[in-house]
Amino acid sequence: MELYDVMRTTFSAREFTPDPVPDALIAKILDHARFAPSGGNRQGWRVIVVRDPATRQAFVDLTMPSAKRYTAQVALGENPWNTIDPTRADAATIERTSPPSRLVESYVKAPVVLVVCVDLKVVASVDQYLPRVGVISGASIYPFAWNILLAARHEGLAGTITTLPVSEEPKLQALLGLPAHVAVAAVMPLGRAATRLTKLKRKPVAEFATLERWGGTPLPSPAP
Ligand SMILES: Cc1cc2nc3c(=O)[nH]c(=O)nc-3n(C[C@H](O)[C@H](O)[C@H](O)COP(=O)(O)O)c2cc1C
């Protein structure tokens, strides 16, 4: 596929055909994804290929608490899980909220799930002393995670970067035998998409890019 086509059509697939995804194809995808950048070229990524049904069911169970909160916040018109505006969702409301199946089912329905981890011993987290949530550490792993999905698209596969299970990271670490310094960056269902691609909804350039400073003149969107 042409690069811009891949970039404009790589969507979040959550429903899959039963077609298996062989290890050799996963290895091919990872062999291309590994050219992603990382801070200092430390390449702290690790990938666990999961097919065991019990492990996959555990992903579903571990996703429930965060998916409930996510769904309750969306219902209140909030930006779920943001660290700036406190939620108005109380614990009882969150507990009785049923998340939509699309947030949980793909872990058991996809033919394979990739768990993308990062070894924090080699990540330069230069924002670690700032009084806000860490952002920079993710920059050493998400280019790699996204490369997996771009390569998957090129191979006729699809998947999703999911992070909801990571709110229960200690249980994920115990489940998969991860050392404490290895963080889970994404739990990624992968397979052949069962749904047809629709046009991705994204804001135009002029809505998010400005010249010289925040609030400056918008950078005009290119002509279509
Ligand atoms: C950092 C990150 C975390 C995400 N976490 C989840 C998740 O936990 N579960 C899920 O179903 N989708 C998750 N997604 C997928 C987004 O919901 C998806 O990218 C967005 O809705 C746009 O969908 P589209 O790419 O198909 O247009 C995540 C995406 C990113 C980049």
PDB file of N, CA, C and O and ligand atoms in Angstrom, residues 10-14 63 66 70 102-104 106-107 142 146 160-165 185 187 197-202, ligand 1:
ATOM      1  N   THR A  10      -5.661   3.423   8.534  1.00  0.00           N
ATOM      2  CA  THR A  10      -5.403   2.462   9.613  1.00  0.00           C
ATOM      3  C   THR A  10      -6.346   2.792  10.771  1.00  0.00           C
ATOM      4  O   THR A  10      -6.137   3.755  11.506  1.00  0.00           O
ATOM      5  N   PHE A  11      -7.380   1.989  10.888  1.00  0.00           N
ATOM      6  CA  PHE A  11      -8.437   2.267  11.858  1.00  0.00           C
ATOM      7  C   PHE A  11      -8.327   1.306  13.043  1.00  0.00           C
ATOM      8  O   PHE A  11      -7.537   0.362  13.025  1.00  0.00           O
ATOM      9  N   SER A  12      -9.149   1.548  14.055  1.00  0.00           N
ATOM     10  CA  SER A  12      -9.152   0.699  15.242  1.00  0.00           C
ATOM     11  C   SER A  12     -10.141  -0.439  15.026  1.00  0.00           C
ATOM     12  O   SER A  12     -11.350  -0.238  15.125  1.00  0.00           O
ATOM     13  N   ALA A  13      -9.622  -1.619  14.739  1.00  0.00           N
ATOM     14  CA  ALA A  13     -10.486  -2.781  14.478  1.00  0.00           C
ATOM     15  C   ALA A  13     -10.742  -3.523  15.781  1.00  0.00           C
ATOM     16  O   ALA A  13      -9.809  -3.819  16.536  1.00  0.00           O
ATOM     17  N   ARG A  14     -12.017  -3.811  16.044  1.00  0.00           N
ATOM     18  CA  ARG A  14     -12.377  -4.532  17.272  1.00  0.00           C
ATOM     19  C   ARG A  14     -13.166  -5.801  16.978  1.00  0.00           C
ATOM     20  O   ARG A  14     -13.491  -6.545  17.882  1.00  0.00           O
ATOM     21  N   THR A  63     -10.154  -5.473  32.437  1.00  0.00           N
ATOM     22  CA  THR A  63     -10.567  -4.243  31.744  1.00  0.00           C
ATOM     23  C   THR A  63     -11.851  -3.664  32.342  1.00  0.00           C
ATOM     24  O   THR A  63     -12.119  -2.464  32.207  1.00  0.00           O
ATOM     25  N   SER A  66     -11.830  -0.225  34.593  1.00  0.00           N
ATOM     26  CA  SER A  66     -11.517   1.013  33.871  1.00  0.00           C
ATOM     27  C   SER A  66     -12.560   1.302  32.791  1.00  0.00           C
ATOM     28  O   SER A  66     -12.889   2.459  32.523  1.00  0.00           O
ATOM     29  N   TYR A  70     -14.711   4.619  32.386  1.00  0.00           N
ATOM     30  CA  TYR A  70     -14.658   5.295  31.076  1.00  0.00           C
ATOM     31  C   TYR A  70     -16.078   5.581  30.581  1.00  0.00           C
ATOM     32  O   TYR A  70     -16.418   6.700  30.196  1.00  0.00           O
ATOM     33  N   ARG A 102     -17.870  -3.602  22.907  1.00  0.00           N
ATOM     34  CA  ARG A 102     -16.710  -3.346  22.030  1.00  0.00           C
ATOM     35  C   ARG A 102     -15.463  -2.987  22.832  1.00  0.00           C
ATOM     36  O   ARG A 102     -14.341  -3.130  22.339  1.00  0.00           O
ATOM     37  N   LEU A 103     -15.643  -2.529  24.088  1.00  0.00           N
ATOM     38  CA  LEU A 103     -14.466  -2.168  24.889  1.00  0.00           C
ATOM     39  C   LEU A 103     -13.809  -3.372  25.545  1.00  0.00           C
ATOM     40  O   LEU A 103     -12.704  -3.270  26.072  1.00  0.00           O
ATOM     41  N   VAL A 104     -14.488  -4.504  25.564  1.00  0.00           N
ATOM     42  CA  VAL A 104     -13.937  -5.652  26.306  1.00  0.00           C
ATOM     43  C   VAL A 104     -13.817  -6.948  25.487  1.00  0.00           C
ATOM     44  O   VAL A 104     -12.915  -7.749  25.714  1.00  0.00           O
ATOM     45  N   SER A 106     -13.020  -7.813  22.396  1.00  0.00           N
ATOM     46  CA  SER A 106     -12.034  -8.138  21.360  1.00  0.00           C
ATOM     47  C   SER A 106     -10.875  -8.966  21.898  1.00  0.00           C
ATOM     48  O   SER A 106     -10.238  -9.700  21.148  1.00  0.00           O
ATOM     49  N   TYR A 107     -10.633  -8.891  23.200  1.00  0.00           N
ATOM     50  CA  TYR A 107      -9.517  -9.688  23.738  1.00  0.00           C
ATOM     51  C   TYR A 107      -9.772 -11.190  23.596  1.00  0.00           C
ATOM     52  O   TYR A 107      -8.843 -11.968  23.408  1.00  0.00           O
ATOM     53  N   TYR A 142       5.169   4.142  21.897  1.00  0.00           N
ATOM     54  CA  TYR A 142       4.007   4.199  21.002  1.00  0.00           C
ATOM     55  C   TYR A 142       4.354   4.336  19.519  1.00  0.00           C
ATOM     56  O   TYR A 142       3.581   3.852  18.684  1.00  0.00           O
ATOM     57  N   TRP A 146       2.458   1.848  17.120  1.00  0.00           N
ATOM     58  CA  TRP A 146       1.745   2.310  15.924  1.00  0.00           C
ATOM     59  C   TRP A 146       2.338   1.677  14.659  1.00  0.00           C
ATOM     60  O   TRP A 146       1.614   1.318  13.732  1.00  0.00           O
ATOM     61  N   THR A 160      -6.091  -2.839  17.404  1.00  0.00           N
ATOM     62  CA  THR A 160      -6.303  -1.594  18.160  1.00  0.00           C
ATOM     63  C   THR A 160      -5.269  -1.491  19.257  1.00  0.00           C
ATOM     64  O   THR A 160      -4.965  -2.485  19.925  1.00  0.00           O
ATOM     65  N   ILE A 161      -4.753  -0.270  19.439  1.00  0.00           N
ATOM     66  CA  ILE A 161      -4.000   0.012  20.655  1.00  0.00           C
ATOM     67  C   ILE A 161      -5.038   0.148  21.753  1.00  0.00           C
ATOM     68  O   ILE A 161      -5.872   1.047  21.694  1.00  0.00           O
ATOM     69  N   THR A 162      -5.042  -0.767  22.715  1.00  0.00           N
ATOM     70  CA  THR A 162      -5.947  -0.552  23.853  1.00  0.00           C
ATOM     71  C   THR A 162      -5.115  -0.401  25.125  1.00  0.00           C
ATOM     72  O   THR A 162      -4.064  -1.032  25.276  1.00  0.00           O
ATOM     73  N   THR A 163      -5.630   0.458  25.995  1.00  0.00           N
ATOM     74  CA  THR A 163      -4.908   0.743  27.236  1.00  0.00           C
ATOM     75  C   THR A 163      -5.769   0.536  28.480  1.00  0.00           C
ATOM     76  O   THR A 163      -5.245   0.562  29.588  1.00  0.00           O
ATOM     77  N   LEU A 164      -7.071   0.338  28.291  1.00  0.00           N
ATOM     78  CA  LEU A 164      -7.952   0.216  29.471  1.00  0.00           C
ATOM     79  C   LEU A 164      -7.486  -0.866  30.457  1.00  0.00           C
ATOM     80  O   LEU A 164      -7.566  -0.670  31.675  1.00  0.00           O
ATOM     81  N   PRO A 165      -6.964  -2.028  29.980  1.00  0.00           N
ATOM     82  CA  PRO A 165      -6.552  -3.046  30.962  1.00  0.00           C
ATOM     83  C   PRO A 165      -5.398  -2.586  31.846  1.00  0.00           C
ATOM     84  O   PRO A 165      -5.163  -3.162  32.910  1.00  0.00           O
ATOM     85  N   ALA A 185       2.268  -1.105  27.775  1.00  0.00           N
ATOM     86  CA  ALA A 185       1.901   0.100  27.011  1.00  0.00           C
ATOM     87  C   ALA A 185       0.612  -0.112  26.227  1.00  0.00           C
ATOM     88  O   ALA A 185      -0.163   0.827  26.030  1.00  0.00           O
ATOM     89  N   VAL A 187      -2.418  -3.363  25.039  1.00  0.00           N
ATOM     90  CA  VAL A 187      -2.901  -4.733  24.840  1.00  0.00           C
ATOM     91  C   VAL A 187      -3.649  -4.679  23.518  1.00  0.00           C
ATOM     92  O   VAL A 187      -4.648  -3.978  23.396  1.00  0.00           O
ATOM     93  N   LEU A 197     -13.913  -0.816   6.369  1.00  0.00           N
ATOM     94  CA  LEU A 197     -13.339   0.474   6.730  1.00  0.00           C
ATOM     95  C   LEU A 197     -14.292   1.613   6.387  1.00  0.00           C
ATOM     96  O   LEU A 197     -14.823   1.675   5.286  1.00  0.00           O
ATOM     97  N   THR A 198     -14.530   2.490   7.367  1.00  0.00           N
ATOM     98  CA  THR A 198     -15.254   3.726   7.047  1.00  0.00           C
ATOM     99  C   THR A 198     -14.244   4.868   7.146  1.00  0.00           C
ATOM    100  O   THR A 198     -13.169   4.695   7.718  1.00  0.00           O
ATOM    101  N   LYS A 199     -14.608   6.018   6.607  1.00  0.00           N
ATOM    102  CA  LYS A 199     -13.660   7.138   6.603  1.00  0.00           C
ATOM    103  C   LYS A 199     -13.347   7.549   8.045  1.00  0.00           C
ATOM    104  O   LYS A 199     -14.252   7.710   8.864  1.00  0.00           O
ATOM    105  N   LEU A 200     -12.065   7.676   8.371  1.00  0.00           N
ATOM    106  CA  LEU A 200     -11.692   8.049   9.734  1.00  0.00           C
ATOM    107  C   LEU A 200     -12.089   9.487  10.010  1.00  0.00           C
ATOM    108  O   LEU A 200     -11.921  10.357   9.158  1.00  0.00           O
ATOM    109  N   LYS A 201     -12.618   9.735  11.201  1.00  0.00           N
ATOM    110  CA  LYS A 201     -13.027  11.097  11.581  1.00  0.00           C
ATOM    111  C   LYS A 201     -11.860  11.764  12.315  1.00  0.00           C
ATOM    112  O   LYS A 201     -11.501  11.341  13.422  1.00  0.00           O
ATOM    113  N   ARG A 202     -11.277  12.760  11.715  1.00  0.00           N
ATOM    114  CA  ARG A 202     -10.196  13.500  12.353  1.00  0.00           C
ATOM    115  C   ARG A 202     -10.376  14.990  12.067  1.00  0.00           C
ATOM    116  O   ARG A 202     -10.891  15.359  11.026  1.00  0.00           O
TER     117      ARG A 202
HETATM  118  C1  LIG B   1      -3.455   5.647  23.644  1.00  0.00           C
HETATM  119  C2  LIG B   1      -4.685   4.956  23.117  1.00  0.00           C
HETATM  120  C3  LIG B   1      -5.444   4.191  23.969  1.00  0.00           C
HETATM  121  C4  LIG B   1      -6.569   3.526  23.503  1.00  0.00           C
HETATM  122  N1  LIG B   1      -7.243   2.690  24.339  1.00  0.00           N
HETATM  123  C5  LIG B   1      -8.290   1.977  23.861  1.00  0.00           C
HETATM  124  C6  LIG B   1      -8.929   1.003  24.676  1.00  0.00           C
HETATM  125  O1  LIG B   1      -8.533   0.764  25.816  1.00  0.00           O
HETATM  126  N2  LIG B   1      -9.969   0.310  24.154  1.00  0.00           N
HETATM  127  C7  LIG B   1     -10.395   0.525  22.887  1.00  0.00           C
HETATM  128  O2  LIG B   1     -11.348  -0.143  22.466  1.00  0.00           O
HETATM  129  N3  LIG B   1      -9.806   1.440  22.080  1.00  0.00           N
HETATM  130  C8  LIG B   1      -8.759   2.144  22.539  1.00  0.00           C
HETATM  131  N4  LIG B   1      -8.104   3.026  21.714  1.00  0.00           N
HETATM  132  C9  LIG B   1      -8.576   3.237  20.335  1.00  0.00           C
HETATM  133  C10 LIG B   1      -9.270   4.594  20.187  1.00  0.00           C
HETATM  134  O3  LIG B   1     -10.515   4.516  20.815  1.00  0.00           O
HETATM  135  C11 LIG B   1      -9.394   4.914  18.687  1.00  0.00           C
HETATM  136  O4  LIG B   1      -8.110   5.202  18.198  1.00  0.00           O
HETATM  137  C12 LIG B   1     -10.275   6.102  18.412  1.00  0.00           C
HETATM  138  O5  LIG B   1     -11.587   5.867  18.856  1.00  0.00           O
HETATM  139  C13 LIG B   1     -10.320   6.414  16.920  1.00  0.00           C
HETATM  140  O6  LIG B   1     -10.830   5.283  16.234  1.00  0.00           O
HETATM  141  P1  LIG B   1     -10.442   5.073  14.705  1.00  0.00           P
HETATM  142  O7  LIG B   1      -8.960   5.064  14.650  1.00  0.00           O
HETATM  143  O8  LIG B   1     -11.037   3.757  14.295  1.00  0.00           O
HETATM  144  O9  LIG B   1     -11.005   6.221  13.950  1.00  0.00           O
HETATM  145  C14 LIG B   1      -6.965   3.686  22.153  1.00  0.00           C
HETATM  146  C15 LIG B   1      -6.179   4.456  21.291  1.00  0.00           C
HETATM  147  C16 LIG B   1      -5.041   5.059  21.761  1.00  0.00           C
HETATM  148  C17 LIG B   1      -4.177   5.824  20.793  1.00  0.00           C
END
